[in-house]
Tab-separated table of C-alpha atoms in Angstrom:
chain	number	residue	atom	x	y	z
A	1	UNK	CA	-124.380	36.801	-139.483
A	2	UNK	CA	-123.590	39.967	-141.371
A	3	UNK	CA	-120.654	42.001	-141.732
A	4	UNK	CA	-121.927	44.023	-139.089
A	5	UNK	CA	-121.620	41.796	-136.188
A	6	UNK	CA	-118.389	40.293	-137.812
A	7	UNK	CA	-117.072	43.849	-136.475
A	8	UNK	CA	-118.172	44.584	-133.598
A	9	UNK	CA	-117.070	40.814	-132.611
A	10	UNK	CA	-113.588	41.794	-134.016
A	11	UNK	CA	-113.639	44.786	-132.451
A	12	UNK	CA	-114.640	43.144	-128.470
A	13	UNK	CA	-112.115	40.457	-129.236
A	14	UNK	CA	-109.636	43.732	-129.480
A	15	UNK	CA	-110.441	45.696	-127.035
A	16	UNK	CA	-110.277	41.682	-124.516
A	17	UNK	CA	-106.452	41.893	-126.120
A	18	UNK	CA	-106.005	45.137	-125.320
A	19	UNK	CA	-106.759	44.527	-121.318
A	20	UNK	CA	-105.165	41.670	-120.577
A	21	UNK	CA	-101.914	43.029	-122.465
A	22	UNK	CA	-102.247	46.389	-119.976
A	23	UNK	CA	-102.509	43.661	-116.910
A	24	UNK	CA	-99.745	41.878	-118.180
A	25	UNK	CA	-97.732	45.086	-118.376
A	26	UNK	CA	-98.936	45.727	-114.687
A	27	UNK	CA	-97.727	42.548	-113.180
A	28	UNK	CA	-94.509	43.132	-114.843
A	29	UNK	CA	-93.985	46.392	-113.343
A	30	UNK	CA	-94.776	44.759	-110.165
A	31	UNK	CA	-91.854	42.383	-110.662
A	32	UNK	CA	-89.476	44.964	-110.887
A	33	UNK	CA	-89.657	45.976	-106.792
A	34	UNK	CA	-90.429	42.412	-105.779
A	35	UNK	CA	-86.821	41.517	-107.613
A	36	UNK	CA	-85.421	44.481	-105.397
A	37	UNK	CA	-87.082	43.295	-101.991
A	38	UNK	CA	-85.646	39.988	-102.790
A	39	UNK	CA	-82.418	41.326	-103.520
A	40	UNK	CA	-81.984	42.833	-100.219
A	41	UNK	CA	-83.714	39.796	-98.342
A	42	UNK	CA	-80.224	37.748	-99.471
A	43	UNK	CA	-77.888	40.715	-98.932
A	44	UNK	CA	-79.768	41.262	-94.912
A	45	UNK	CA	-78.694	37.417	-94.136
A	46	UNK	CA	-75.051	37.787	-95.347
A	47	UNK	CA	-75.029	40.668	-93.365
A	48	UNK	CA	-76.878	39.481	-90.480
A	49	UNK	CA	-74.375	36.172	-90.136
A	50	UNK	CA	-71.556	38.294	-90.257
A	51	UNK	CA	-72.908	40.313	-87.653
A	52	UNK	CA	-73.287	37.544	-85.721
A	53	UNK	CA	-69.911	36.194	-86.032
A	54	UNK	CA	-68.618	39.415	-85.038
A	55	UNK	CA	-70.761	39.336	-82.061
A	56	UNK	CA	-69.157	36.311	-80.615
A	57	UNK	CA	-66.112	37.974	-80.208
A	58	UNK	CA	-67.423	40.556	-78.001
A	59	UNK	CA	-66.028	39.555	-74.922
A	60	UNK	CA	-62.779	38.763	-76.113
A	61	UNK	CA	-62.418	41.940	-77.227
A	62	UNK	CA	-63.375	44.038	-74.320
A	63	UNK	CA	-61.679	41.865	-72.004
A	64	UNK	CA	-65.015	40.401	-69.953
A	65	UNK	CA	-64.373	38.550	-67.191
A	66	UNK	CA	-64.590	34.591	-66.616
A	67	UNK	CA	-68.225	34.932	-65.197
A	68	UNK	CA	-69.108	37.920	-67.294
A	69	UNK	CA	-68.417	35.616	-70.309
A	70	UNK	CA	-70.448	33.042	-69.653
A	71	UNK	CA	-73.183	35.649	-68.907
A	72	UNK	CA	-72.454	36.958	-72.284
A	73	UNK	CA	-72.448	33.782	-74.077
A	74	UNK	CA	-76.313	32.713	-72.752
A	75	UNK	CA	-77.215	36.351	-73.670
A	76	UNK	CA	-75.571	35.271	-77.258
A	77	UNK	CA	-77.436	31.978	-77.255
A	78	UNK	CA	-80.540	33.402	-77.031
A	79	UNK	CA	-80.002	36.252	-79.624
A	80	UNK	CA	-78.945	33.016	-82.205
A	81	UNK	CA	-82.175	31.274	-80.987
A	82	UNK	CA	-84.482	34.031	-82.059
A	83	UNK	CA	-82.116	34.697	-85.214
A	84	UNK	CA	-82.201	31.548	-86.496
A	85	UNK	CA	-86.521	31.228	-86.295
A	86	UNK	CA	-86.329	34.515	-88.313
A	87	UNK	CA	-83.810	33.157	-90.426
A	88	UNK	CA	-85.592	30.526	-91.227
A	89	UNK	CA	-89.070	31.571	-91.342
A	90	UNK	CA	-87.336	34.242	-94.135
A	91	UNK	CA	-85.236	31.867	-96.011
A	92	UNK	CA	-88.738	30.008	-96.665
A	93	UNK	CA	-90.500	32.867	-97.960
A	94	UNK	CA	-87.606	33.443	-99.892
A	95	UNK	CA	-87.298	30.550	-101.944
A	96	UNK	CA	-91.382	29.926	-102.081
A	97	UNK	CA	-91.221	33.474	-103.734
A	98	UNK	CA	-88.266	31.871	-106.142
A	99	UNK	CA	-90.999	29.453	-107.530
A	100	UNK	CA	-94.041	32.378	-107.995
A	101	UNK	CA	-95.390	31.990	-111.402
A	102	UNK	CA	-94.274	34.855	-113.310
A	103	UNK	CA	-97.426	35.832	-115.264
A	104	UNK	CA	-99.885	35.583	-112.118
A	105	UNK	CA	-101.964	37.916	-110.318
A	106	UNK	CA	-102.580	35.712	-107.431
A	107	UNK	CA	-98.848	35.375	-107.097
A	108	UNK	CA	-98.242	39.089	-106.851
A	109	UNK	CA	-100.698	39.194	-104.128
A	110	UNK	CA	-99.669	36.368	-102.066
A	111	UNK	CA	-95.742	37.975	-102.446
A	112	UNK	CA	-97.588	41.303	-100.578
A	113	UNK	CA	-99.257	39.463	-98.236
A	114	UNK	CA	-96.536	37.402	-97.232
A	115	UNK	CA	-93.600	39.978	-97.087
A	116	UNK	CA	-95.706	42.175	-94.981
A	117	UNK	CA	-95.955	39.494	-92.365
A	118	UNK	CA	-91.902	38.618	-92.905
A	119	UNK	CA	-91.410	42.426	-91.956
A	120	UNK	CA	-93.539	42.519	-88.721
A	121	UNK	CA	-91.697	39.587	-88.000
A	122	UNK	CA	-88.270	41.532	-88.834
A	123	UNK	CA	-89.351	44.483	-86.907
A	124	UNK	CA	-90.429	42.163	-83.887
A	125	UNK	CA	-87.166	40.420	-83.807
A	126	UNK	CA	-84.831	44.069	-83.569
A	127	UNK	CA	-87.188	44.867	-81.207
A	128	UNK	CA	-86.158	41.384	-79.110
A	129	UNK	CA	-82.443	41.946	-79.931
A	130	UNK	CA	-82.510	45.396	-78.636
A	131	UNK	CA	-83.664	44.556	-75.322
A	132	UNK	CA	-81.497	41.774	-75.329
A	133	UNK	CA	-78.325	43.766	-75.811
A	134	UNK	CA	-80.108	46.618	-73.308
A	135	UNK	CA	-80.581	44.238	-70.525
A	136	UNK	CA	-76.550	42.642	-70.832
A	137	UNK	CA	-76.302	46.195	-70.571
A	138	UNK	CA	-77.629	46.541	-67.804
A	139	UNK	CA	-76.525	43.020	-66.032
A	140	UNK	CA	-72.981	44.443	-66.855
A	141	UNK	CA	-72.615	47.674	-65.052
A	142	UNK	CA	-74.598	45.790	-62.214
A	143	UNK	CA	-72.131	42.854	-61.901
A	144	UNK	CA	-68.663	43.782	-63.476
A	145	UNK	CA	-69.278	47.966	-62.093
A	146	UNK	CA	-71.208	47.822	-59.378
A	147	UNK	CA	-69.841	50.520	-57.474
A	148	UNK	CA	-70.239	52.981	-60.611
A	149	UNK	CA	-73.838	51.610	-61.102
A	150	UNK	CA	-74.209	51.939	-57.412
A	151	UNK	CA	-73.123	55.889	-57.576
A	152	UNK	CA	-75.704	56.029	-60.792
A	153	UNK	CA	-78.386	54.869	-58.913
A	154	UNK	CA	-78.103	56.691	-55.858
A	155	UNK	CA	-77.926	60.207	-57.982
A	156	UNK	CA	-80.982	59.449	-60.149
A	157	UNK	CA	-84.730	59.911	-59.444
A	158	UNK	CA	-86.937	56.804	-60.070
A	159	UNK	CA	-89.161	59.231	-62.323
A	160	UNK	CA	-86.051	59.989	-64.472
A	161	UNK	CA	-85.282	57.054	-64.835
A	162	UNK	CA	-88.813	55.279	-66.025
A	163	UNK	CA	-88.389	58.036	-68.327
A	164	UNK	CA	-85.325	56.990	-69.884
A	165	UNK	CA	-86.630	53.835	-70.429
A	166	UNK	CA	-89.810	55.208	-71.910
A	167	UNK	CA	-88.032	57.318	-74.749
A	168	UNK	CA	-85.149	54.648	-75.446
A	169	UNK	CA	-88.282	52.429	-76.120
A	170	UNK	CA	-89.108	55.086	-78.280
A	171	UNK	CA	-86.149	55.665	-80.474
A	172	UNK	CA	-85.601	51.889	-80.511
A	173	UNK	CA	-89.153	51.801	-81.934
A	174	UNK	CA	-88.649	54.700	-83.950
A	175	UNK	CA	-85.222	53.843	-85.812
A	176	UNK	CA	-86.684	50.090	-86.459
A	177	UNK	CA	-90.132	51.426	-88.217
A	178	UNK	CA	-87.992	53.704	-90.274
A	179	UNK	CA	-85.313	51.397	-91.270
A	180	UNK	CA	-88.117	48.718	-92.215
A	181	UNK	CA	-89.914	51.425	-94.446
A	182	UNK	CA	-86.664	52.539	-95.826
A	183	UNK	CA	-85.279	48.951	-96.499
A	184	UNK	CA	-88.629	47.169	-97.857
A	185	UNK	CA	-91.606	48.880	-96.964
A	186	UNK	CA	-90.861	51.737	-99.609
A	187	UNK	CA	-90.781	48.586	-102.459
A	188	UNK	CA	-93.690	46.912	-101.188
A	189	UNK	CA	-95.869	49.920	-101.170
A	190	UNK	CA	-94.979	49.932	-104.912
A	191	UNK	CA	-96.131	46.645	-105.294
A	192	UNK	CA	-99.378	47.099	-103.513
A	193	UNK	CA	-100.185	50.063	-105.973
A	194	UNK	CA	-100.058	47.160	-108.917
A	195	UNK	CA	-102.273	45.176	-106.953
A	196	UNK	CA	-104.701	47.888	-106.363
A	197	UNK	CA	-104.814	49.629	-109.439
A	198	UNK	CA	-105.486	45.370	-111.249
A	199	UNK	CA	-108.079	45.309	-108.205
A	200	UNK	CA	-109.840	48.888	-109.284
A	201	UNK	CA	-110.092	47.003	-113.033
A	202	UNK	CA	-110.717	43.758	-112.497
């Protein structure tokens, strides 16, 4: 072998180096948002409990009455039911994504993968909760104010009211899309731009 091709075999062994350095620098970067989704994943369930602590003092607070408490409290049960399948289904991914080797591609993608399930997941549960707390609503001015209900009804149109429903389904949907974005969507789309730019080279 001469000197020749004692380069250029230095030289490809270099420019190997080189790449897998610039990867390495990628999948860091990529770390950097997942850290931040995480981060919010554990502050959403201390939040979320709380929430639902507060919740259980509801009809204390407003007074409900004997019957409209236990109506309450089997709306409540149900809200804790779906919770806690969320919650756990989350806490999972949460501490699998504890255990993701630091230094690996395939973990980065499985993290993307994964969390963009956990949020249609997220989104479909405030979905459930929201029409959970709209129909209490709506057993509650039917059982403990009937007569006001009863004076509602009589003055509004069937059309006007399918249309209410229609665009509170909308903002409901609305408000939940851009408080998923705004909470993790906004990280993981910075994440998927690692994976597709270590796609484009690899």
């Amino acid at each position: 072998m001469n000197f020749d091709d004692l380069k250029n075999e230095w030289n490809a062994d270099g420019a190997e180096e080189t790449n897998i350095s610039e990867d390495m620098l990628k999948i860091k970067q990529a770390h950097t948002p997942i850290d931040i989704i995480r981060r919010k994943m554990k502050h959403e369930f201390n939040y979320q409990i709380v929430a639902l602590v507060l919740m259980a003092g509801i009809p204390y607070f407003f007074n409900f009455s004997t019957n409209m408490k236990m109506v309450y409290m089997v709306f409540y049960a149900v809200t804790c039911g779906f919770t806690a399948y969320y919650f756990f289904k989350f806490y999972r991914f949460y501490k699998n994504s504890c255990d993701m080797s630091r230094d690996s591609r395939k973990s980065i993608l499985w993290f993307f993968y994964e969390m963009k399930l956990n949020i249609e997941l997220y989104k479909s549960l405030t979905y459930i909760i929201a029409f959970i707390g709209l129909a209490f609503f709506a057993v509650y001015l039917f059982v403990e104010k009937a007569s006001i209900f009863t004076k509602i009804m009589a003055k509004l149109s069937t059309t006007y009211l399918i249309l209410n429903c229609f665009i509170s389904i909308l903002i409901i949907g609305a408000i939940t899309e851009l408080w998923a974005w705004y909470y993790y969507g906004k990280h993981l789309k910075r994440v998927k731009k690692v994976v597709d730019e270590l796609d484009f080279e690899n």
